[in-house]
Coordinates of C-alpha atoms in Angstrom, one line a residue:
Chain Y
M1 CA -0.9 -20.5 35.5
S2 CA 1.3 -20.5 32.4
E3 CA 0.1 -22.1 28.9
Q4 CA 1.9 -25.4 29.7
H5 CA -0.3 -25.9 32.8
V6 CA -3.4 -25.3 31.2
D7 CA -2.9 -27.3 28.3
R8 CA -1.6 -30.3 30.9
S9 CA -5.1 -29.3 33.0
I10 CA -7.4 -29.6 29.7
R11 CA -5.8 -32.9 28.4
L12 CA -6.0 -34.6 32.3
A13 CA -9.2 -33.4 32.5
G14 CA -9.9 -34.7 28.7
V15 CA -8.2 -38.7 30.3
N16 CA -10.4 -38.7 33.3
K17 CA -13.6 -37.9 31.3
A18 CA -12.7 -40.8 28.7
G19 CA -11.8 -43.1 31.7
A20 CA -15.4 -42.1 33.5
V21 CA -17.2 -42.9 30.0
L22 CA -14.8 -46.2 30.0
R23 CA -16.0 -47.3 33.4
F24 CA -19.4 -46.2 33.2
T25 CA -19.7 -48.2 29.7
L26 CA -18.0 -51.2 31.3
V27 CA -20.2 -51.3 34.2
V28 CA -23.2 -51.1 32.1
A29 CA -22.2 -53.6 29.7
C30 CA -20.9 -56.3 31.6
L31 CA -24.2 -56.0 33.8
S32 CA -26.7 -56.0 31.0
L33 CA -25.3 -58.6 29.3
S34 CA -24.7 -60.9 32.8
L35 CA -29.0 -60.1 32.9
I36 CA -29.1 -61.0 29.1
L37 CA -27.3 -64.2 29.6
F38 CA -29.4 -65.1 32.8
I39 CA -32.6 -64.4 31.3
R40 CA -31.8 -66.4 28.1
H41 CA -30.6 -69.6 30.4
A42 CA -33.8 -68.9 32.4
W43 CA -35.6 -69.1 29.0
S44 CA -34.4 -72.2 27.8
L45 CA -34.2 -73.8 30.8
S46 CA -37.9 -73.1 31.4
H47 CA -38.5 -74.9 28.0
R48 CA -36.0 -77.6 27.5
R49 CA -37.6 -80.9 28.7
N50 CA -35.5 -83.3 29.7
A51 CA -35.4 -87.4 30.8
L52 CA -37.2 -86.2 34.0
D53 CA -40.3 -84.5 32.5
R54 CA -40.5 -87.2 29.9
L55 CA -41.0 -89.3 32.4
G56 CA -43.5 -87.5 34.3
I57 CA -45.4 -87.5 31.2
G58 CA -45.8 -91.1 30.5
L59 CA -46.7 -91.1 34.4
N60 CA -50.1 -88.7 33.4
D61 CA -52.3 -91.5 33.7
V62 CA -51.0 -93.0 37.0
R63 CA -51.4 -89.6 38.3
A64 CA -55.0 -89.9 36.9
L65 CA -55.8 -92.9 38.5
V66 CA -54.4 -93.0 42.0
P67 CA -55.8 -90.2 44.4
E68 CA -53.2 -87.7 46.0
G69 CA -51.6 -88.9 49.4
N70 CA -52.3 -92.9 48.6
L71 CA -49.5 -95.5 48.6
I72 CA -47.7 -96.8 45.4
G73 CA -45.7 -99.6 45.2
F74 CA -42.7 -100.3 43.3
A75 CA -40.6 -102.7 41.3
S76 CA -38.1 -102.5 38.4
D77 CA -35.9 -105.1 36.9
A78 CA -32.9 -102.5 37.4
T79 CA -31.0 -102.9 40.3
G80 CA -28.5 -100.9 42.4
D81 CA -28.1 -97.0 41.6
E82 CA -30.4 -97.5 38.4
Q83 CA -33.2 -98.8 40.5
K84 CA -32.7 -95.8 43.1
E85 CA -32.7 -93.2 40.9
L86 CA -36.1 -94.9 38.9
M87 CA -37.5 -94.8 42.7
H88 CA -36.7 -91.1 43.4
R89 CA -37.9 -90.1 39.8
A90 CA -41.2 -91.5 40.2
Q91 CA -41.4 -90.2 43.8
F92 CA -40.2 -86.9 43.0
L93 CA -42.8 -86.7 39.5
L94 CA -45.8 -88.4 41.3
A95 CA -45.7 -86.6 44.9
P96 CA -48.0 -86.4 47.0
R97 CA -48.3 -89.6 46.2
V98 CA -45.9 -91.5 48.1
V99 CA -43.9 -94.7 46.5
D100 CA -42.9 -97.0 48.4
R101 CA -39.6 -98.8 48.1
T102 CA -40.7 -102.2 47.7
A103 CA -44.3 -103.1 46.2
G104 CA -45.1 -104.2 49.7
T105 CA -48.5 -103.8 51.1
A106 CA -49.5 -101.4 48.3
D107 CA -52.7 -102.3 46.6
T108 CA -51.1 -100.7 43.0
I109 CA -47.8 -101.1 42.2
L110 CA -45.4 -99.1 39.5
V111 CA -43.6 -101.2 37.5
I112 CA -40.4 -99.1 35.4
N113 CA -38.8 -101.4 33.2
G114 CA -40.0 -104.3 35.1
D115 CA -41.1 -106.7 32.3
Q116 CA -39.4 -109.5 34.2
W117 CA -40.8 -108.8 37.4
L118 CA -44.0 -108.6 35.9
A119 CA -44.3 -112.0 34.0
A120 CA -43.2 -113.8 37.5
Q121 CA -46.4 -111.8 38.5
P122 CA -48.8 -113.9 36.8
G123 CA -52.5 -112.1 37.8
L124 CA -51.9 -108.9 37.8
L125 CA -54.4 -106.6 36.2
V126 CA -52.7 -104.1 34.0
L127 CA -54.0 -100.2 34.6
V128 CA -51.5 -98.8 32.5
D129 CA -49.3 -99.4 30.2
E130 CA -47.0 -96.5 28.5
R131 CA -43.9 -95.7 26.7
A132 CA -42.0 -92.7 28.0
G133 CA -38.7 -92.3 26.1
P134 CA -36.7 -95.1 27.1
D135 CA -39.0 -96.2 29.8
H136 CA -41.6 -98.9 29.8
I137 CA -44.3 -97.7 32.8
M138 CA -46.8 -99.8 33.9
L139 CA -49.3 -99.5 36.8
V140 CA -50.9 -102.7 38.2
S141 CA -53.0 -103.5 40.8
K142 CA -53.1 -106.5 43.0
R143 CA -56.2 -106.3 44.2
A144 CA -58.3 -106.2 40.8
S145 CA -56.5 -109.4 40.0
R146 CA -58.6 -111.4 42.9
Chain L
M1 CA -53.3 -64.9 44.4
S2 CA -52.0 -64.6 41.5
A3 CA -48.1 -64.9 40.4
A4 CA -48.3 -61.2 39.9
A5 CA -49.9 -60.1 43.1
F6 CA -47.7 -62.3 44.9
V7 CA -44.3 -60.9 43.9
L8 CA -45.3 -57.8 44.2
L9 CA -46.5 -58.5 48.1
L10 CA -42.9 -60.2 48.4
L11 CA -41.1 -57.1 46.9
A12 CA -43.4 -54.6 49.1
L13 CA -42.3 -56.7 52.3
A14 CA -38.5 -56.6 51.2
V15 CA -38.7 -52.8 50.8
V16 CA -40.6 -53.2 54.1
F17 CA -38.1 -55.5 56.0
T18 CA -34.8 -53.2 54.4
G19 CA -36.2 -50.3 55.6
A20 CA -36.9 -51.9 59.5
V21 CA -33.5 -53.4 59.2
R22 CA -31.7 -50.3 58.5
I23 CA -33.9 -47.7 61.3
A24 CA -33.1 -50.6 63.7
T25 CA -29.5 -51.1 63.1
Q26 CA -28.1 -48.0 61.2
A27 CA -26.6 -51.0 58.6
S28 CA -25.9 -49.8 54.8
L29 CA -28.6 -50.1 52.8
Q30 CA -27.1 -52.7 50.8
L31 CA -26.2 -55.1 53.6
A32 CA -30.1 -54.2 54.9
A33 CA -31.8 -54.9 51.0
C34 CA -29.9 -58.6 51.8
A35 CA -31.1 -59.2 55.3
G36 CA -34.7 -57.3 54.4
T37 CA -34.9 -59.8 51.4
M38 CA -33.8 -62.8 53.3
I39 CA -36.5 -61.9 56.2
V40 CA -38.7 -62.1 53.3
L41 CA -37.8 -65.7 52.5
A42 CA -38.0 -67.0 55.7
A43 CA -41.1 -65.2 56.6
V44 CA -42.7 -66.8 53.2
G45 CA -40.7 -70.4 54.4
A46 CA -42.4 -70.3 57.4
C47 CA -45.5 -68.8 57.2
L48 CA -46.5 -71.6 54.4
P49 CA -46.0 -74.6 57.2
L50 CA -47.4 -73.0 59.9
A51 CA -50.7 -72.2 57.8
L52 CA -50.3 -76.1 56.7
F53 CA -49.7 -77.0 60.2
I54 CA -53.1 -75.0 61.7
G55 CA -54.9 -76.5 58.6
L56 CA -55.3 -73.1 56.6
P57 CA -53.3 -73.7 53.5
Q58 CA -54.2 -70.4 51.6
L59 CA -55.8 -67.5 53.7
G60 CA -53.4 -68.4 56.9
F61 CA -50.4 -67.9 54.6
I62 CA -51.3 -64.6 52.8
A63 CA -53.2 -63.3 56.0
M64 CA -49.8 -64.5 57.7
L65 CA -47.5 -62.6 55.7
V66 CA -50.0 -59.3 55.1
M67 CA -49.8 -59.3 59.3
I68 CA -46.4 -59.5 59.4
G69 CA -45.8 -56.7 56.6
L70 CA -47.7 -54.2 58.5
L71 CA -46.3 -54.9 61.9
A72 CA -42.6 -54.4 60.7
G73 CA -44.1 -51.6 58.4
W74 CA -45.6 -49.9 61.6
W75 CA -42.9 -50.7 63.5
G76 CA -40.7 -48.6 60.9
L77 CA -43.1 -45.8 60.5
I78 CA -43.2 -44.9 64.2
H79 CA -39.1 -45.0 64.4
R80 CA -38.6 -43.5 61.2
R81 CA -36.8 -40.3 61.8
S82 CA -36.0 -39.0 58.3
A83 CA -36.2 -40.6 54.8
A84 CA -32.6 -41.7 54.8
P85 CA -33.1 -45.2 55.2
F86 CA -33.9 -45.0 51.4
R87 CA -31.6 -42.5 50.7
I88 CA -29.1 -43.3 47.6
A89 CA -26.0 -41.6 46.9
W90 CA -25.3 -42.2 43.5
R91 CA -21.7 -41.3 42.3
A92 CA -20.0 -42.2 38.8
P93 CA -18.4 -45.2 38.6
D94 CA -15.1 -46.0 39.9
W95 CA -12.7 -48.8 38.7
L96 CA -13.3 -51.1 41.7
D97 CA -17.4 -50.9 40.5
A98 CA -15.8 -51.9 36.7
L99 CA -13.6 -54.9 37.9
S100 CA -16.6 -56.1 40.5
A101 CA -19.3 -56.0 37.3
L102 CA -16.5 -57.9 35.3
G103 CA -16.9 -60.2 38.6
V104 CA -20.7 -60.5 38.0
L105 CA -20.5 -61.4 34.7
C106 CA -18.0 -64.2 35.3
F107 CA -20.0 -65.4 37.8
T108 CA -23.1 -65.4 35.5
W109 CA -21.3 -67.5 33.0
L110 CA -19.9 -70.2 35.6
F111 CA -23.4 -70.1 37.4
I112 CA -25.5 -70.9 34.1
G113 CA -22.7 -73.0 32.8
R114 CA -23.5 -75.3 36.1
S115 CA -27.4 -74.7 36.5
Y116 CA -29.7 -77.3 35.0
R117 CA -33.4 -77.9 34.5
W118 CA -34.8 -79.3 38.4
G119 CA -31.3 -79.2 39.3
G120 CA -28.4 -81.7 40.7
W121 CA -29.9 -85.1 42.5
D122 CA -30.4 -83.9 46.4
A123 CA -32.5 -80.6 44.7
W124 CA -34.9 -82.5 42.8
A125 CA -35.1 -86.1 44.8
Q126 CA -35.1 -83.9 48.1
W127 CA -36.0 -80.2 48.2
S128 CA -38.0 -79.9 45.3
M129 CA -40.0 -83.2 46.0
H130 CA -40.7 -81.5 49.1
A131 CA -42.1 -78.9 47.6
R132 CA -44.1 -80.8 45.6
F133 CA -46.1 -82.4 49.1
L134 CA -46.7 -78.4 50.2
V135 CA -48.1 -77.3 47.2
G136 CA -51.6 -79.2 47.9
D137 CA -53.7 -78.2 50.8
S138 CA -54.4 -80.8 52.0
D139 CA -51.9 -83.8 51.5
W140 CA -48.8 -82.5 53.0
Q141 CA -48.9 -85.2 56.0
A142 CA -47.9 -87.7 53.4
L143 CA -44.4 -86.5 52.6
L144 CA -43.6 -87.7 56.2
R145 CA -44.4 -91.0 55.2
T146 CA -41.5 -91.0 52.3
T147 CA -39.6 -92.9 54.1
F148 CA -36.6 -93.1 51.6
A149 CA -36.3 -89.2 51.1
H150 CA -35.7 -87.6 54.2
P151 CA -38.7 -86.6 55.6
D152 CA -37.5 -85.0 58.9
Y153 CA -35.6 -82.3 56.9
P154 CA -36.6 -79.0 57.7
L155 CA -39.3 -76.9 55.5
L156 CA -37.9 -73.3 54.8
H157 CA -36.2 -73.9 51.3
P158 CA -39.4 -76.2 50.0
S159 CA -42.0 -74.1 51.4
I160 CA -40.3 -71.2 49.3
I161 CA -40.6 -72.9 46.4
A162 CA -44.1 -74.4 47.0
S163 CA -45.4 -71.0 47.7
C164 CA -44.3 -70.0 44.6
W165 CA -45.9 -73.0 42.8
R166 CA -49.0 -72.4 44.6
A167 CA -49.0 -68.7 42.9
I168 CA -48.2 -69.5 39.6
G169 CA -50.9 -72.5 39.9
H170 CA -48.4 -75.2 39.0
V171 CA -45.7 -77.2 39.4
E172 CA -42.6 -76.0 37.2
A173 CA -38.9 -76.1 36.8
L174 CA -38.2 -72.4 36.6
S175 CA -39.0 -71.3 40.3
P176 CA -36.2 -73.2 42.1
M177 CA -33.6 -72.4 39.6
L178 CA -34.8 -68.2 40.3
L179 CA -34.8 -68.8 44.1
S180 CA -31.0 -70.3 43.7
A181 CA -30.4 -67.6 41.9
V182 CA -31.1 -65.1 44.1
V183 CA -30.0 -66.8 46.8
A184 CA -26.4 -66.7 45.1
V185 CA -27.0 -62.9 44.8
L186 CA -28.0 -62.5 48.3
L187 CA -24.5 -64.4 49.3
L188 CA -22.4 -62.3 46.8
G189 CA -24.3 -59.0 48.1
T190 CA -23.9 -59.9 52.2
V191 CA -20.4 -61.0 51.8
Y192 CA -19.8 -57.4 50.2
A193 CA -21.6 -55.5 52.0
A194 CA -21.0 -57.0 55.4
L195 CA -17.0 -56.5 54.4
R196 CA -17.5 -52.9 53.1
E197 CA -18.6 -51.8 57.1
Q198 CA -15.8 -53.3 58.4
V199 CA -12.6 -53.2 56.1
A200 CA -11.8 -50.6 53.0
R201 CA -13.1 -50.6 49.8
P202 CA -10.6 -52.5 47.7
I203 CA -10.5 -55.7 50.4
A204 CA -14.3 -56.0 50.0
V205 CA -14.1 -55.8 46.2
A206 CA -11.2 -58.1 46.1
A207 CA -13.5 -60.6 48.2
F208 CA -16.7 -60.1 46.2
V209 CA -14.3 -61.1 43.3
L210 CA -12.6 -64.0 44.7
L211 CA -16.2 -65.2 45.3
C212 CA -17.2 -64.5 41.8
L213 CA -14.4 -66.0 40.1
D214 CA -14.7 -69.5 42.4
A215 CA -16.0 -71.6 40.0
G216 CA -16.9 -74.1 43.3
F217 CA -19.0 -71.9 45.0
A218 CA -20.8 -71.0 41.5
G219 CA -21.5 -74.4 41.1
E220 CA -22.8 -75.4 44.4
A221 CA -25.4 -71.8 44.4
A222 CA -26.3 -73.2 41.0
S223 CA -27.3 -77.0 42.2
Q224 CA -30.3 -75.7 43.8
Y225 CA -29.5 -77.2 46.6
A226 CA -30.7 -76.0 50.2
D227 CA -26.7 -75.2 51.6
S228 CA -26.6 -71.7 49.9
L229 CA -29.8 -70.9 52.0
L230 CA -28.0 -72.4 54.7
G231 CA -25.0 -70.8 54.1
L232 CA -26.9 -67.2 53.9
C233 CA -28.5 -67.8 56.7
M234 CA -24.9 -68.4 58.8
L235 CA -23.5 -65.9 57.0
L236 CA -25.9 -62.7 58.1
A237 CA -26.0 -64.5 61.7
T238 CA -22.4 -64.1 61.9
V239 CA -22.7 -60.7 60.5
F240 CA -24.9 -59.2 63.0
L241 CA -23.2 -61.0 65.5
C242 CA -19.9 -59.9 64.8
R243 CA -21.0 -56.5 63.9
S244 CA -20.1 -54.6 67.4
D245 CA -18.2 -55.3 70.7
R246 CA -21.1 -54.4 72.5
S247 CA -24.1 -55.8 70.3
T248 CA -27.2 -53.7 70.4
A249 CA -30.9 -55.4 70.7
S250 CA -31.3 -54.7 67.2
E251 CA -28.2 -56.7 66.2
L252 CA -29.2 -59.3 68.7
I253 CA -32.6 -60.2 67.7
L254 CA -31.3 -60.6 63.9
A255 CA -28.7 -62.5 65.1
G256 CA -30.7 -64.7 66.9
F257 CA -33.5 -64.6 63.9
F258 CA -31.1 -65.7 61.1
S259 CA -29.9 -68.4 63.3
A260 CA -33.2 -69.9 63.6
C261 CA -33.4 -69.7 60.0
A262 CA -30.5 -71.6 59.6
A263 CA -32.3 -74.1 61.7
W264 CA -35.4 -74.1 59.6
T265 CA -33.1 -75.0 56.6
K266 CA -30.9 -78.3 57.5
N267 CA -30.7 -80.6 60.4
E268 CA -27.0 -78.8 60.1
G269 CA -28.4 -75.4 61.2
L270 CA -29.6 -76.6 64.4
A271 CA -26.4 -77.2 65.6
F272 CA -25.8 -74.1 64.0
L273 CA -28.1 -72.2 66.2
A274 CA -26.9 -74.2 69.0
I275 CA -23.5 -72.9 68.7
I276 CA -24.6 -69.4 68.1
A277 CA -26.9 -69.5 71.0
A278 CA -24.1 -70.5 73.2
I279 CA -21.3 -68.2 72.1
T280 CA -24.0 -65.1 72.2
A281 CA -24.7 -66.7 76.0
W282 CA -20.7 -66.5 76.8
S283 CA -20.3 -63.2 75.1
L284 CA -22.9 -61.2 77.0
R285 CA -22.3 -62.7 80.6
A286 CA -21.4 -59.4 82.1
R287 CA -25.0 -58.7 81.0
L288 CA -26.6 -61.7 80.5
S289 CA -30.5 -60.3 80.2
A290 CA -29.3 -59.0 76.4
F291 CA -29.5 -62.8 75.8
R292 CA -33.2 -62.4 75.9
Y293 CA -33.1 -60.2 72.3
F294 CA -31.5 -63.2 70.9
L295 CA -34.3 -65.5 71.9
L296 CA -36.6 -63.1 70.9
G297 CA -35.0 -63.3 67.4
S298 CA -35.0 -66.7 66.9
L299 CA -39.1 -67.2 68.3
P300 CA -40.6 -66.5 64.9
L301 CA -38.6 -69.7 63.4
L302 CA -38.5 -71.6 66.8
V303 CA -42.5 -72.2 66.6
P304 CA -42.6 -73.7 63.2
I305 CA -39.1 -75.9 64.0
I306 CA -40.4 -77.1 67.1
W307 CA -44.0 -77.8 66.0
F308 CA -42.6 -79.8 63.3
K309 CA -39.9 -81.7 65.1
L310 CA -42.0 -82.5 67.8
A311 CA -45.5 -83.2 66.3
Y312 CA -44.2 -84.6 62.6
A313 CA -41.0 -85.1 61.9
P314 CA -39.8 -88.5 61.9
S315 CA -36.3 -88.9 63.8
S316 CA -33.4 -88.4 61.5
D317 CA -31.5 -91.3 59.8
L318 CA -27.9 -90.0 61.0
A319 CA -29.2 -90.9 64.7
S320 CA -28.9 -94.8 64.0
G321 CA -25.3 -94.0 64.6
F322 CA -24.9 -93.7 67.7
E323 CA -25.4 -97.8 67.8
H324 CA -21.6 -98.0 67.1
F325 CA -20.7 -94.9 69.2
W326 CA -17.5 -96.3 70.7
S327 CA -16.5 -98.7 68.0
N328 CA -16.5 -95.4 65.6
V329 CA -14.6 -92.8 68.0
A330 CA -12.2 -95.8 68.5
S331 CA -11.6 -96.6 64.5
G332 CA -8.3 -94.6 63.7
R333 CA -9.2 -95.7 60.2
R334 CA -12.0 -93.4 60.2
H335 CA -10.4 -90.6 61.5
W336 CA -7.7 -90.7 59.1
S337 CA -10.4 -91.2 56.0
I338 CA -12.1 -88.2 57.1
L339 CA -9.2 -85.9 57.5
A340 CA -7.8 -87.2 54.2
T341 CA -10.8 -87.3 52.0
G342 CA -11.4 -83.7 53.8
F343 CA -8.2 -82.0 52.6
D344 CA -7.9 -83.5 49.2
M345 CA -12.3 -82.7 48.6
A346 CA -11.2 -78.9 49.8
L347 CA -8.7 -79.0 48.0
R348 CA -10.2 -80.1 44.5
E349 CA -13.1 -78.5 45.0
L350 CA -13.3 -74.8 46.6
P351 CA -9.5 -74.0 46.2
F352 CA -10.0 -71.0 48.3
F353 CA -10.9 -72.4 51.5
L354 CA -8.2 -74.2 53.1
P355 CA -5.9 -70.8 52.3
L356 CA -8.4 -68.4 53.5
L357 CA -8.9 -71.4 56.9
A358 CA -5.3 -70.5 57.5
L359 CA -5.1 -66.8 57.2
V360 CA -7.9 -66.2 60.2
L361 CA -6.3 -68.8 61.9
L362 CA -2.9 -67.0 61.5
A363 CA -4.8 -63.9 62.1
G364 CA -6.5 -65.1 65.1
G365 CA -9.8 -63.2 64.7
R366 CA -9.7 -60.3 67.7
G367 CA -12.1 -59.1 69.5
R368 CA -16.4 -59.4 68.4
L369 CA -14.7 -61.7 65.3
R370 CA -13.3 -64.2 68.0
R371 CA -17.3 -65.1 68.1
G372 CA -17.6 -66.2 64.5
L373 CA -14.0 -68.0 64.3
V374 CA -15.1 -70.1 67.3
A375 CA -18.8 -70.7 65.1
L376 CA -16.5 -71.7 62.3
L377 CA -14.7 -74.1 64.4
L378 CA -17.1 -75.7 66.0
M379 CA -19.2 -76.1 63.2
L380 CA -16.3 -77.8 61.5
M381 CA -15.9 -80.0 64.7
V382 CA -19.7 -80.7 64.3
Y383 CA -19.3 -82.1 60.9
Y384 CA -16.6 -84.1 61.7
V385 CA -18.2 -85.7 64.6
T386 CA -21.4 -86.4 62.6
Y387 CA -18.9 -88.5 59.6
L388 CA -17.3 -90.0 62.5
L389 CA -20.8 -91.4 63.9
T390 CA -22.7 -91.6 60.5
P391 CA -24.5 -95.2 59.5
Y392 CA -23.8 -95.0 55.8
D393 CA -20.3 -95.8 54.2
L394 CA -18.1 -93.5 55.2
N395 CA -16.8 -92.8 51.7
W396 CA -19.8 -93.0 49.9
H397 CA -20.9 -90.1 52.7
L398 CA -17.6 -88.4 52.5
T399 CA -17.9 -87.4 48.4
H400 CA -21.4 -86.8 48.2
S401 CA -21.6 -84.5 51.1
F402 CA -18.2 -83.0 52.2
N403 CA -18.1 -80.1 49.4
R404 CA -20.9 -79.1 50.3
L405 CA -20.8 -78.8 53.9
L406 CA -18.0 -76.6 53.1
H407 CA -19.8 -74.6 50.9
Q408 CA -22.0 -73.8 53.7
L409 CA -19.0 -72.1 55.7
Q410 CA -17.1 -70.5 52.5
P411 CA -19.7 -67.3 52.9
M412 CA -19.0 -67.1 56.6
L413 CA -15.2 -67.6 56.0
V414 CA -15.0 -65.3 53.6
F415 CA -16.0 -62.7 55.9
I416 CA -14.3 -63.6 59.2
S417 CA -10.8 -63.8 57.0
F418 CA -10.9 -60.9 55.5
T419 CA -12.1 -59.1 58.1
S420 CA -9.4 -60.3 60.4
A421 CA -6.9 -60.2 58.3
F422 CA -7.5 -56.7 56.9
A423 CA -9.3 -54.6 59.6
P424 CA -7.5 -51.0 59.9
Q425 CA -6.4 -51.9 63.4
R426 CA -5.1 -54.9 61.7
L427 CA -3.4 -53.4 58.9
R428 CA -1.8 -50.7 61.0
A429 CA -0.2 -53.0 63.5
W430 CA 1.2 -55.2 60.1
T431 CA 2.4 -52.3 58.6
G432 CA 3.6 -51.3 62.2
A433 CA 5.7 -54.3 62.4
L434 CA 7.2 -53.9 58.6
Q435 CA 8.6 -50.7 59.6
Q436 CA 10.2 -52.0 62.6
E437 CA 12.0 -54.4 60.8

């Protein structure tokens, strides 16, 4: 093998080695960064509170008063999609209690942002009166008013 | 059971099932690991509801899991010929590995940018809400009275979340997010591993990177909906059904198992199970007795499905759509709306879907791949008919769900289209045709 060939082989081996190191570094860096980003996201997601959590804290007293599996009526001044969202949020947070889509036959009624509704229903006993962020939460009893 | 003990139990089960799948099917370690992990998720999602049905929530759940693990481990030990199932051949990463790693980084970036506390609407209003009913020992049946929150939906996804909450001891927002991340990783891993068995490595990496860069796919995967889990079950069932021309008993068992997993994840999965069962029976018509393996595989999940659907679940809200069957079918406006909105949403939200569908139709999925292609087209037809008969406002229903239905089929479509178009024999045929020209 001539001296030129030997030089070329050494240079190629050097390039190959540098390429291998670069590829290895790239793979390790990308995977580590992915893991770090994900852990950071999971950490912030588990600690950050949103509107749903704030409503959940407001409903703590309701949870304490209504046994699991019981039916809770629902009322609100909100209409359409806003009412639907409030009702679904309440159901999510109060499960395994069941939220009825109307005030219906339930003895206790959860009223969220429903001051006007409540004003039109005289004589109901207010069991819980709580503010959770922008939402006004009340639990009223029909039976206790009689 | 503490959270750490629960995680250790799941990891042990994942190792056992990975080994069992590898021994039974000779699949690659990556594919076996994805299938094994999905089997563990399915075991958790089946055992908890069964334990609740029989009234032994905690003891029954853990006992069933341990028993399943011991059975699979015993089977693996009997059939093990060497330590090969877990031997990993280490090699220096090449440029394809570097490209895949960049794909993973991009996907992570897209995923966390679209992942929110408690997930999207359906995630907290349905799946996690259902899970909250399964956390308590006594009152899970109250779930059936939540008339506006689809109490007829199957329980695989909520049961997995509820199992985590039971182990942790309280309800928190991390478990649903971690489940969505695990399912996303399994989806990407299964697509790569399954393609790697069928096509050249650069093609498998291209498909993997394509999915990683799809913001629509990442968004749906991060939403914490059950659609990704359903997509994973559909993909695994298709992979094992299309793996060889003459499906082995183990492949048929796994195809049956994952099809039944799909049926226990969402109601659409019931249609998928029926379609895959029919296709399997048709493809095995010359040796129909082999169909018993498919049924055997689906049996463990059919038990909770049938029990839940017959004893507890109310009828589906979509069933009322049959009342106006003929008027809906005869309405040209409905047909046009479905097609127009469908194409529009597919182009906007999952831009790779239609080109891949065109590719698979062009390549024409031959031989064993025809089974997957037929399943995919029949599922699209099921979705079409569902929209045609929906009792809800058609436009509302389409715009709120069509992207999710396409997301369910996307991984399966990537697998079938890349395998059809780029299998070695297909590439040779194309190269030959080009040389002749």
